[in-house]
Tab-separated table of C-alpha atoms and ligand atoms in Angstrom:
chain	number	residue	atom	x	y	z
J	146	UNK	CA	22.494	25.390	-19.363
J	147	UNK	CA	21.588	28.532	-17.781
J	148	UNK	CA	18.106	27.999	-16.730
J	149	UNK	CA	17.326	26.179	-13.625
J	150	UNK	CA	14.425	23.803	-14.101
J	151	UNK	CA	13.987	23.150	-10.527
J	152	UNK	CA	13.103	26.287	-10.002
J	153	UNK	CA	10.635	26.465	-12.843
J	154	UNK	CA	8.911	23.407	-11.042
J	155	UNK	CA	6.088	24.476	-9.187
J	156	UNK	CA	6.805	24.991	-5.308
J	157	UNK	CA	5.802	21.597	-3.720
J	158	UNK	CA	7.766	19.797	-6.746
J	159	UNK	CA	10.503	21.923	-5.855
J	160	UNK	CA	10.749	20.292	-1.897
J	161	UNK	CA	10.516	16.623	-3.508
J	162	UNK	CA	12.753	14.034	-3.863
J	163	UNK	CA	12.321	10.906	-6.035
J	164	UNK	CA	10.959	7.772	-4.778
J	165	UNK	CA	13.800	5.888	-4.824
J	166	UNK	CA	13.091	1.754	-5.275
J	167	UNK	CA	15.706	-1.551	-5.318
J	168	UNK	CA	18.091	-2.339	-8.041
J	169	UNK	CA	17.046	-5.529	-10.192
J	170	UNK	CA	17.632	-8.784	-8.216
J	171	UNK	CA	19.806	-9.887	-11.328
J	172	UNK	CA	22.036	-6.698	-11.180
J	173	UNK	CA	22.442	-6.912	-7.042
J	174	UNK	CA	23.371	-10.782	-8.116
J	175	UNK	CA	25.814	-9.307	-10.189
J	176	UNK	CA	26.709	-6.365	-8.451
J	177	UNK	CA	27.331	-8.927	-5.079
J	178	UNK	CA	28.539	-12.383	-7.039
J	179	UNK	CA	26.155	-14.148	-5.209
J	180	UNK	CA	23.257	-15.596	-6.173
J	181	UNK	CA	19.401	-16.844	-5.471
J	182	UNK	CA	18.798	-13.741	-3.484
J	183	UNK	CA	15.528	-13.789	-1.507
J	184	UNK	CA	13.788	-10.876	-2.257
J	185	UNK	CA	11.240	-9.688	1.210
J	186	UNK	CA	11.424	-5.395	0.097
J	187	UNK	CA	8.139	-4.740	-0.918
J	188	UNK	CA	5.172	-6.608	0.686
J	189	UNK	CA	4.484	-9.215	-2.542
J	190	UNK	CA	2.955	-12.366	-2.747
J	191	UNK	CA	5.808	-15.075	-2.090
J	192	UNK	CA	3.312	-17.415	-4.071
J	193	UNK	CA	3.695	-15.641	-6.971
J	194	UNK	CA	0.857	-14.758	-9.599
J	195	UNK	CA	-2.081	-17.219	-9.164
J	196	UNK	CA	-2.539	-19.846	-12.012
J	197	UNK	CA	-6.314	-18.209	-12.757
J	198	UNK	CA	-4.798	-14.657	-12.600
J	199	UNK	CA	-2.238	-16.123	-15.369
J	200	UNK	CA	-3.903	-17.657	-17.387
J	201	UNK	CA	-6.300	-14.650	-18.072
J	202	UNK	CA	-3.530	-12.138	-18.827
J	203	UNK	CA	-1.931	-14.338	-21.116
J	204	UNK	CA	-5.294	-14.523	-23.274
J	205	UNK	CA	-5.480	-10.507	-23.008
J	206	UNK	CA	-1.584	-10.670	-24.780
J	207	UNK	CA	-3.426	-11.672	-27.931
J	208	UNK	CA	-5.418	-8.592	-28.034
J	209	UNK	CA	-2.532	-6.605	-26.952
J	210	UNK	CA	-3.326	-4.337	-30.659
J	211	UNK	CA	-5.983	-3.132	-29.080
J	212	UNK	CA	-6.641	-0.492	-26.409
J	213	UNK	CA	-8.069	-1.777	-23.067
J	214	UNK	CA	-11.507	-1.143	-21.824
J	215	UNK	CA	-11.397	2.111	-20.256
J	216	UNK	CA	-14.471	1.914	-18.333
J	217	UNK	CA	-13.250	-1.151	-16.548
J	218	UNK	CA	-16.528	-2.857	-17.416
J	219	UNK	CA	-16.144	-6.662	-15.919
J	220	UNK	CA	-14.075	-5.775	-13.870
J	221	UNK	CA	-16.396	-3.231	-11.537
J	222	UNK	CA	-18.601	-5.624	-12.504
J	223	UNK	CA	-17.250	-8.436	-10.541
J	224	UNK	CA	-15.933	-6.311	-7.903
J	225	UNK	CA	-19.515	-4.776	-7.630
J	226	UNK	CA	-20.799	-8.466	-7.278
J	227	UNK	CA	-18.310	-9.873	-4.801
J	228	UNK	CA	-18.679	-6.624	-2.434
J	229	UNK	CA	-22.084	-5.666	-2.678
J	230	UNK	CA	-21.685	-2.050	-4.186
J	231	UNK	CA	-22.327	-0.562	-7.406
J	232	UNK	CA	-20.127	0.378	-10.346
J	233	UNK	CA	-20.847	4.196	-10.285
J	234	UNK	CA	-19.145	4.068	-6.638
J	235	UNK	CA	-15.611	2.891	-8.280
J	236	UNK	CA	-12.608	4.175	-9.644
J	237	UNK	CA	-10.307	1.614	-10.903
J	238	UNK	CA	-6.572	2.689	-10.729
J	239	UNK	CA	-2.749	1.889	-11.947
J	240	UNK	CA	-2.185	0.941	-8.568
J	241	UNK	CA	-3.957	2.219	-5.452
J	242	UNK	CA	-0.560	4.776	-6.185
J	243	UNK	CA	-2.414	6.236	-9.178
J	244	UNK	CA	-6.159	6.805	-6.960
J	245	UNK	CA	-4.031	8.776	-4.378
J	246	UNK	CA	-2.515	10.335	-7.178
J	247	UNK	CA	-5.961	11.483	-8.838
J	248	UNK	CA	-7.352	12.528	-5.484
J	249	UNK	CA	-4.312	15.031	-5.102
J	250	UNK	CA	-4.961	16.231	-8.856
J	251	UNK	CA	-8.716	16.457	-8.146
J	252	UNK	CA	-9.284	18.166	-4.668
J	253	UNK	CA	-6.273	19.739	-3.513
J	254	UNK	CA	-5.458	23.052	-4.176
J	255	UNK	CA	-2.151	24.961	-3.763
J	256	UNK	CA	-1.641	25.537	0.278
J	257	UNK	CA	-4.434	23.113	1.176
J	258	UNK	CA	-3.657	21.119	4.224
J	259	UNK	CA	-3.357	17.115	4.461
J	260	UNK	CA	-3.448	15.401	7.775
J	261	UNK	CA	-1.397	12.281	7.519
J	262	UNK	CA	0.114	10.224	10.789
J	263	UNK	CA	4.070	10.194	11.329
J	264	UNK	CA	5.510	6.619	9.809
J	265	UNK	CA	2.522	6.307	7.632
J	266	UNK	CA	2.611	5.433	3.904
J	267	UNK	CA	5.379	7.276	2.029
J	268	UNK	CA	3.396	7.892	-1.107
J	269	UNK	CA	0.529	10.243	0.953
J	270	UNK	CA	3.427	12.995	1.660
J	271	UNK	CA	4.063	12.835	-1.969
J	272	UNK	CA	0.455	13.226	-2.954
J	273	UNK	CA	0.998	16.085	-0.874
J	274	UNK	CA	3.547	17.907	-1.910
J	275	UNK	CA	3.215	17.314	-5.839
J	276	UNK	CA	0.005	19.403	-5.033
J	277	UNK	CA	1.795	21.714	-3.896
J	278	UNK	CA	-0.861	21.367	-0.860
J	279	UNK	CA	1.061	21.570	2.978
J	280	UNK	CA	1.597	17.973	4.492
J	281	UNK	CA	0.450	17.901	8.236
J	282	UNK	CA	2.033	15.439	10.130
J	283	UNK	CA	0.799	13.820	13.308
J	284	UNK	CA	2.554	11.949	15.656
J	285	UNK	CA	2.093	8.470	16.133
J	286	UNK	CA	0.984	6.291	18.866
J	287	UNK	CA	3.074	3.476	19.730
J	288	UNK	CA	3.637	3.475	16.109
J	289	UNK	CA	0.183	3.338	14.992
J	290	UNK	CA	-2.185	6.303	13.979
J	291	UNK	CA	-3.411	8.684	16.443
J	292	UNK	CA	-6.675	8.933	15.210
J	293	UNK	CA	-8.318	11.411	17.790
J	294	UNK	CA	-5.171	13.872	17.554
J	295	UNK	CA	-5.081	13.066	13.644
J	296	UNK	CA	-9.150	14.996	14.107
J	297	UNK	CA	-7.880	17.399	16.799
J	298	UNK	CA	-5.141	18.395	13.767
J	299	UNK	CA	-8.426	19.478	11.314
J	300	UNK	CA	-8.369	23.074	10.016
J	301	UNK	CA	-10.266	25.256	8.242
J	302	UNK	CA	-7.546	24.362	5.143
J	303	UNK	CA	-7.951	20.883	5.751
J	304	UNK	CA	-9.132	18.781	2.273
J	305	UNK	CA	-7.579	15.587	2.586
J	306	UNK	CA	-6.645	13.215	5.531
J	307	UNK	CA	-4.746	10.309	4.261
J	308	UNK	CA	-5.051	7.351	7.001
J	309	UNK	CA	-3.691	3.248	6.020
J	310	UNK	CA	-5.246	0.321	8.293
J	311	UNK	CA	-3.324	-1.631	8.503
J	312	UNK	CA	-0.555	0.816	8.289
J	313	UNK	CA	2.469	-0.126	6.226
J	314	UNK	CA	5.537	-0.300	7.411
J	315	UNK	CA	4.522	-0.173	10.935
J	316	UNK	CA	2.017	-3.169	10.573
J	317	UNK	CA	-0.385	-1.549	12.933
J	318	UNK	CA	-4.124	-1.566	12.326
J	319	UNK	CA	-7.414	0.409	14.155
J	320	UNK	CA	-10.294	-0.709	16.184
J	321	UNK	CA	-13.712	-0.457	15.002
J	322	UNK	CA	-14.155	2.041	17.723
J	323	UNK	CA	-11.587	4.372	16.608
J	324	UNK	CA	-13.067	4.843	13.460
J	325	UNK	CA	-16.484	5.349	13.850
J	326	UNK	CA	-15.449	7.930	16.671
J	327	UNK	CA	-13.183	9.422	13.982
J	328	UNK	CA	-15.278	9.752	11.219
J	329	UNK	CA	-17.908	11.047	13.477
J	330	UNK	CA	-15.716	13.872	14.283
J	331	UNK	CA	-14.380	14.955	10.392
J	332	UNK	CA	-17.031	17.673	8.597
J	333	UNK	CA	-18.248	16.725	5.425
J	334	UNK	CA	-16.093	18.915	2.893
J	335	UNK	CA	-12.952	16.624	4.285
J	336	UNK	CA	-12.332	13.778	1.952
J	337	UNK	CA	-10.978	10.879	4.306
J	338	UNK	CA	-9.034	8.232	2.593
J	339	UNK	CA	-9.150	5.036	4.078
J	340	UNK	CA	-6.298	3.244	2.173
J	341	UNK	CA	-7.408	-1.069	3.120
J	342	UNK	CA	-3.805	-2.234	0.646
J	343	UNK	CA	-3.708	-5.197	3.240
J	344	UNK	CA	-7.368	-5.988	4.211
J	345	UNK	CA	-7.057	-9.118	2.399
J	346	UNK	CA	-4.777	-10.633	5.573
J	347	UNK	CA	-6.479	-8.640	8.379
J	348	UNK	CA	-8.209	-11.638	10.589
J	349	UNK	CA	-8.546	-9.774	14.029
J	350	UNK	CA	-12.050	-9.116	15.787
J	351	UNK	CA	-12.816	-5.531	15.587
J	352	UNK	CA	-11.131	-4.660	12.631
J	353	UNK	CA	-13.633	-2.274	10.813
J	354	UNK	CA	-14.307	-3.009	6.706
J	355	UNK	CA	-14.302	0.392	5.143
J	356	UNK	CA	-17.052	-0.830	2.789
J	357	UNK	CA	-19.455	-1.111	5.590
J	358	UNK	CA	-18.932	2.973	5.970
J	359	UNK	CA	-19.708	3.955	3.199
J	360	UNK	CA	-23.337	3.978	3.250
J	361	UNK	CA	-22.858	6.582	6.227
J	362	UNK	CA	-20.062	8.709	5.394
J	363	UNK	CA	-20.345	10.488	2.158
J	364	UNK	CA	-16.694	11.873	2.569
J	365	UNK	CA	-15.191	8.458	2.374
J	366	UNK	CA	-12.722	7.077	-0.400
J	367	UNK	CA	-11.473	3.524	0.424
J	368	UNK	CA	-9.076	2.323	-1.468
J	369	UNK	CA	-7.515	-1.088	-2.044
J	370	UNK	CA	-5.131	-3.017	-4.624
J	371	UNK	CA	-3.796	-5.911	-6.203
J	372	UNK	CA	-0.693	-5.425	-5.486
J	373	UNK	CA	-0.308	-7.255	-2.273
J	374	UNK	CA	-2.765	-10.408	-1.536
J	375	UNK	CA	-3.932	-10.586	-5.097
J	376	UNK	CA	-0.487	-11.494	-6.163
J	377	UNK	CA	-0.104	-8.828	-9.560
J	378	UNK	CA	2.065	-5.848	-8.275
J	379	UNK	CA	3.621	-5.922	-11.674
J	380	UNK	CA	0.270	-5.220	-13.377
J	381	UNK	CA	-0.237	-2.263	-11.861
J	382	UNK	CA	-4.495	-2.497	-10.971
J	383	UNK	CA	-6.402	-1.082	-7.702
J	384	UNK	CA	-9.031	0.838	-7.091
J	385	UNK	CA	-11.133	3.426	-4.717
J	386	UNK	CA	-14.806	3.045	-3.832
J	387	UNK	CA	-16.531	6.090	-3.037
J	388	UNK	CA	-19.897	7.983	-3.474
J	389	UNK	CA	-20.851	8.240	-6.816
J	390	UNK	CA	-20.187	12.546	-6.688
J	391	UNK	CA	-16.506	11.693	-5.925
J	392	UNK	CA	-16.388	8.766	-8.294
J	393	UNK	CA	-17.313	11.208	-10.915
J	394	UNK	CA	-14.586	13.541	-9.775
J	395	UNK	CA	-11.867	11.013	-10.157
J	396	UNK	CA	-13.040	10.535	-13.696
J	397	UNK	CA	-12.538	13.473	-14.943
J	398	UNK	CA	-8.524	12.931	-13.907
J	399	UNK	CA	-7.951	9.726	-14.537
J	400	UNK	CA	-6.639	8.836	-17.841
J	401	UNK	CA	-9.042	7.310	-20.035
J	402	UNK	CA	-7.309	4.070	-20.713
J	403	UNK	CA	-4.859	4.207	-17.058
J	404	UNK	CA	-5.500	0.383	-16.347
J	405	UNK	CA	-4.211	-1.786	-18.985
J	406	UNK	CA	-5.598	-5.115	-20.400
J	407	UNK	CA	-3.810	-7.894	-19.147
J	408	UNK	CA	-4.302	-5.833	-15.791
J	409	UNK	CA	-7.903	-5.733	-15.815
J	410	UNK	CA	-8.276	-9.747	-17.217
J	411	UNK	CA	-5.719	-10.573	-14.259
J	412	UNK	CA	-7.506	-8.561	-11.787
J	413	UNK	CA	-10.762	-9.885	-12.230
J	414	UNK	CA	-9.766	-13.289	-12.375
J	415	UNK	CA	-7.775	-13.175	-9.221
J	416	UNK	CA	-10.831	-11.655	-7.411
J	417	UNK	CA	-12.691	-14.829	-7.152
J	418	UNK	CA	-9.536	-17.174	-7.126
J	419	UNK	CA	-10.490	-18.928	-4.105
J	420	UNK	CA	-7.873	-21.555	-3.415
J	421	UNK	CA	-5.090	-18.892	-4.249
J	422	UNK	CA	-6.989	-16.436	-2.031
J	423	UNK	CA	-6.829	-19.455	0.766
J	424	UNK	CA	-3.729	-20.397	-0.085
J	425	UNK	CA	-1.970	-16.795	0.440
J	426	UNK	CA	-3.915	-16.496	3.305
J	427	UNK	CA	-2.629	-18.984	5.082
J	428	UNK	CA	1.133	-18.845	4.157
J	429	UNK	CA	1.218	-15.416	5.671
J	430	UNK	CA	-0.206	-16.508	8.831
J	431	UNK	CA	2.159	-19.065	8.634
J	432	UNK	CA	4.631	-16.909	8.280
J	433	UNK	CA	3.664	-14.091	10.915
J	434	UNK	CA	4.201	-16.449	13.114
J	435	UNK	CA	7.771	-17.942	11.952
J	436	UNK	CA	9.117	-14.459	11.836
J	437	UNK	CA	7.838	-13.024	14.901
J	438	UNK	CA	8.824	-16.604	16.866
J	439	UNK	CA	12.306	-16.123	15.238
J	440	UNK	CA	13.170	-12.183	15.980
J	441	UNK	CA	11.947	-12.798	19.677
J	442	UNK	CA	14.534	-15.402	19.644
J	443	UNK	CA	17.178	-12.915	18.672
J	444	UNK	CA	16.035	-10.584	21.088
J	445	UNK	CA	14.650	-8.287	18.325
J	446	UNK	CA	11.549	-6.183	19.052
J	447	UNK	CA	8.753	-6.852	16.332
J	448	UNK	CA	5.741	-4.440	15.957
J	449	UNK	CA	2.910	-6.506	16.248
J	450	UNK	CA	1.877	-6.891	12.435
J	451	UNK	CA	-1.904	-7.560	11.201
J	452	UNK	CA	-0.142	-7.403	7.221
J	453	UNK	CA	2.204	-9.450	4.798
J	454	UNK	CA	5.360	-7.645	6.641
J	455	UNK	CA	7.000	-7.192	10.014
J	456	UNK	CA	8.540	-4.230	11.230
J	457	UNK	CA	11.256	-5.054	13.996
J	458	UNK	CA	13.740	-2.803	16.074
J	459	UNK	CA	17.691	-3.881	15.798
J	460	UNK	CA	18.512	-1.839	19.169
J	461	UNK	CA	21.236	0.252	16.862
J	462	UNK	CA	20.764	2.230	13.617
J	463	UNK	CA	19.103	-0.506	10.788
J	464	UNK	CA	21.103	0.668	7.914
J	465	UNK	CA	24.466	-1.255	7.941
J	466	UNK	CA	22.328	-4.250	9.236
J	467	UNK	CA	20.375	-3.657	6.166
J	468	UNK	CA	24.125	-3.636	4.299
J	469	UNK	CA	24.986	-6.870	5.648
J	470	UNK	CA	21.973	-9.261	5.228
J	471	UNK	CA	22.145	-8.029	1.271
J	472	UNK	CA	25.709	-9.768	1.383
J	473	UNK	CA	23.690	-12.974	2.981
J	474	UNK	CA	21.540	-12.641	0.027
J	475	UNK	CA	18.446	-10.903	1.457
J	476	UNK	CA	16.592	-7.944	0.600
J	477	UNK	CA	14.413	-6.169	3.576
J	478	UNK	CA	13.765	-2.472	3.886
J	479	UNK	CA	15.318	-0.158	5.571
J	480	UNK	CA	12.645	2.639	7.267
J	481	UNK	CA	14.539	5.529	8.169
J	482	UNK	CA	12.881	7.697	5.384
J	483	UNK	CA	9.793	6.718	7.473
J	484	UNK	CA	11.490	8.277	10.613
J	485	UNK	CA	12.275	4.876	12.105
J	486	UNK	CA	16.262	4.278	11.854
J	487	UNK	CA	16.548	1.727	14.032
J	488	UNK	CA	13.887	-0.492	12.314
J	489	UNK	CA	13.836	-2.368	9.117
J	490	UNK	CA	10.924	-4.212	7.284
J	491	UNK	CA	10.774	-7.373	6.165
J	492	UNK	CA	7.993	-8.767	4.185
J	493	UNK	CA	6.691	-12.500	4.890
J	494	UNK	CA	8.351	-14.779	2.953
J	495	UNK	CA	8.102	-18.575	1.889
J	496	UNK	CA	9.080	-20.805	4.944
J	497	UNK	CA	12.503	-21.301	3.479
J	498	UNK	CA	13.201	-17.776	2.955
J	499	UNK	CA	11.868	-16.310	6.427
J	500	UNK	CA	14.303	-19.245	6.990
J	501	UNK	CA	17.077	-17.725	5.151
J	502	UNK	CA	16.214	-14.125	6.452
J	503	UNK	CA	16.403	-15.209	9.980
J	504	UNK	CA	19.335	-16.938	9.810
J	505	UNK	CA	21.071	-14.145	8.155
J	506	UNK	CA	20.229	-12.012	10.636
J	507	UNK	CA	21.376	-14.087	13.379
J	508	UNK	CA	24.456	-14.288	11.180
J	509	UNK	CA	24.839	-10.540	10.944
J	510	UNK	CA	24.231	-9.625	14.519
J	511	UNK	CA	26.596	-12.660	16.003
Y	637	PLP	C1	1.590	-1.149	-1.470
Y	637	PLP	C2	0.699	-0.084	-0.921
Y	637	PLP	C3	-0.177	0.655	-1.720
Y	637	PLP	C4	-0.287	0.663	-3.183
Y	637	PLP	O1	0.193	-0.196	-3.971
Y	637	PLP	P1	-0.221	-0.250	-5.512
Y	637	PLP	O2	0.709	-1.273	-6.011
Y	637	PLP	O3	0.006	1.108	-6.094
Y	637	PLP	O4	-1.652	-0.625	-5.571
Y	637	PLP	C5	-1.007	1.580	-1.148
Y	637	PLP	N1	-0.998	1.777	0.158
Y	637	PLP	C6	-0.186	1.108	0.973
Y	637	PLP	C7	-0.249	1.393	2.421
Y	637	PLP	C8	0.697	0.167	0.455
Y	637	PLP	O5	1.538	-0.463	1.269
């Protein structure tokens, strides 16, 4: 071979390196020789898929000859209903990953800039640089977003600022305040992207609903998934709410069938799943609690957490900590590709795995 094809790749391509996820929990099971590993990597429902959710995607298997509805029909419908907006404001998604995605493709141009905070979601610098747009980085606040020096960092090359509440993996969330002040200060041409993948678990006064903005700020996409509270990461279905001029925009990028059916039968089922909604709820709150109660007790720093998953400090670099709780049989994250090598994440559990997690820790620090 005597062609590179990196270097035919366009120039932010070029700078990227593949998202790199966990092996299969079988193949670690293997890999190890242990067994019933608890998996707490990736922020997912410990519940698992809600019975309603289910039940619905196994009735969209017998029409599986058929393509899905690529409009999304019942589906905005019902999210239309339940939040109060309309269907021309939403773009549904393979993931909230594939409406960042689409943004990227839609409004950034080659060189544009991207204001982003430092530890915020990996998949915004990716965005970025598969644009080939420039990623501006802005450092954090006690590991939360800056928001004031996030507006100070605007430009006239600014297109896209990229901000998560609560943040993943620090956990941290924004006041009310903070926003209002924010989006006060960014000019209309500046898409913000207000990415709510948690809101579902946020219970604290003060904590602003990016719906509510969107009546006043024509520049903001919210985004939000199923991924996390709704229990179906392995569908694959979110979805941004904007105005209906950006809506538009997305559709003209998105693929015309990108959600598939069992996805969109799932999703919209799930939506008004009540006692699963309750029931997820509460577990995590549960388990907030049980984890946070727990790492104290091993002298562990936690970041306060508003989401399904704690961030903690181990005092020493995370990684072979990270090494030796997968030999105890649990799977957290380790956060140094977010610029925090000291910390891992762990995602809340059932009680008897934060059980098992905690006790493998105290385990692997004795
Ligand atoms: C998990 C996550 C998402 C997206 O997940 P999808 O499965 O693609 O919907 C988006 N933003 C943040 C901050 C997340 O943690």
């Amino acid at each position: 071979m005597s062609c590179d094809y990196i270097a035919l790749a366009t120039p932010g391509v070029q700078t990227l390196k593949p998202y790199l996820t966990g092996k299969p929990i079988e193949e670690l099971e293997r890999e190890l020789g242990i067994r019933n590993i608890v998996k707490l990597a990736s922020n997912e429902n410990p519940l698992g898929p809600g019975k309603l959710a289910l039940h619905a995607a196994r009735q969209a298997l017998e029409q599986l000859h058929r393509y899905p509805d690529g409009a999304g029909f019942h589906l905005k419908a019902a999210l239309s209903e339940k939040f109060n907006l309309r269907p021309e404001q939403i773009t549904l998604g393979n993931g909230s990953n594939d409406l960042l995605e689409l943004i990227g493709r839609a409004f950034l141009n080659r060189g544009d800039e991207v204001i982003f905070s430092q530890h915020a979601f990996a998949v915004y610098m990716l965005v970025t640089l598969g644009c080939s747009a420039k990623p501006v980085e802005v450092p954090a606040q006690l590991f939360g977003h800056d928001l004031a020096a996030m507006a100070d960092a605007i430009t006239e090359r600014t297109r896209v600022i990229f901000i998560a509440n609560p943040n993943n993996p620090t956990g941290t969330w924004f006041h009310k305040h903070a926003l209002d002040a924010f989006l006060a200060r960014v000019p209309e041409h500046v898409l913000v992207v207000l990415d709510e993948a948690y809101v579902e678990y946020v219970e604290e006064d003060g904590y602003p609903n990016g719906f509510d903005y969107l009546g006043r700020y024509s520049n903001l996409i919210v985004t939000r998934t199923f991924s996390k509270m709704y229990g179906l990461a392995g569908l694959r279905v979110g979805y941004a709410v904007a105005n209906p001029q950006i809506t538009n925009v997305l559709n003209r990028v998105r693929q015309p069938f990108n959600v598939n059916a069992p996805a969109l039968a799932a999703a919209q089922a799930a939506l008004n799943d009540v006692n699963y909604i309750e029931d997820s709820k509460s577990e995590n709150t549960a388990g907030l609690v049980q984890i946070t109660e727990g790492l104290t007790k091993l002298n562990l720093h936690a970041i306060p957490s508003v989401a399904n998953f704690i961030a903690f400090d181990c005092g020493r670099p995370a990684q072979p900590i990270y090494e030796a709780l997968l030999h105890e049989g649990v799977i957290v994250r380790p956060i140094g590709g977010y610029g925090m090598p000291n910390h891992l994440r762990v995602s809340i559990g059932l009680g008897e795995e934060n059980e098992r997690f905690l006790q493998a820790m105290q385990k692997v620090l004795a």
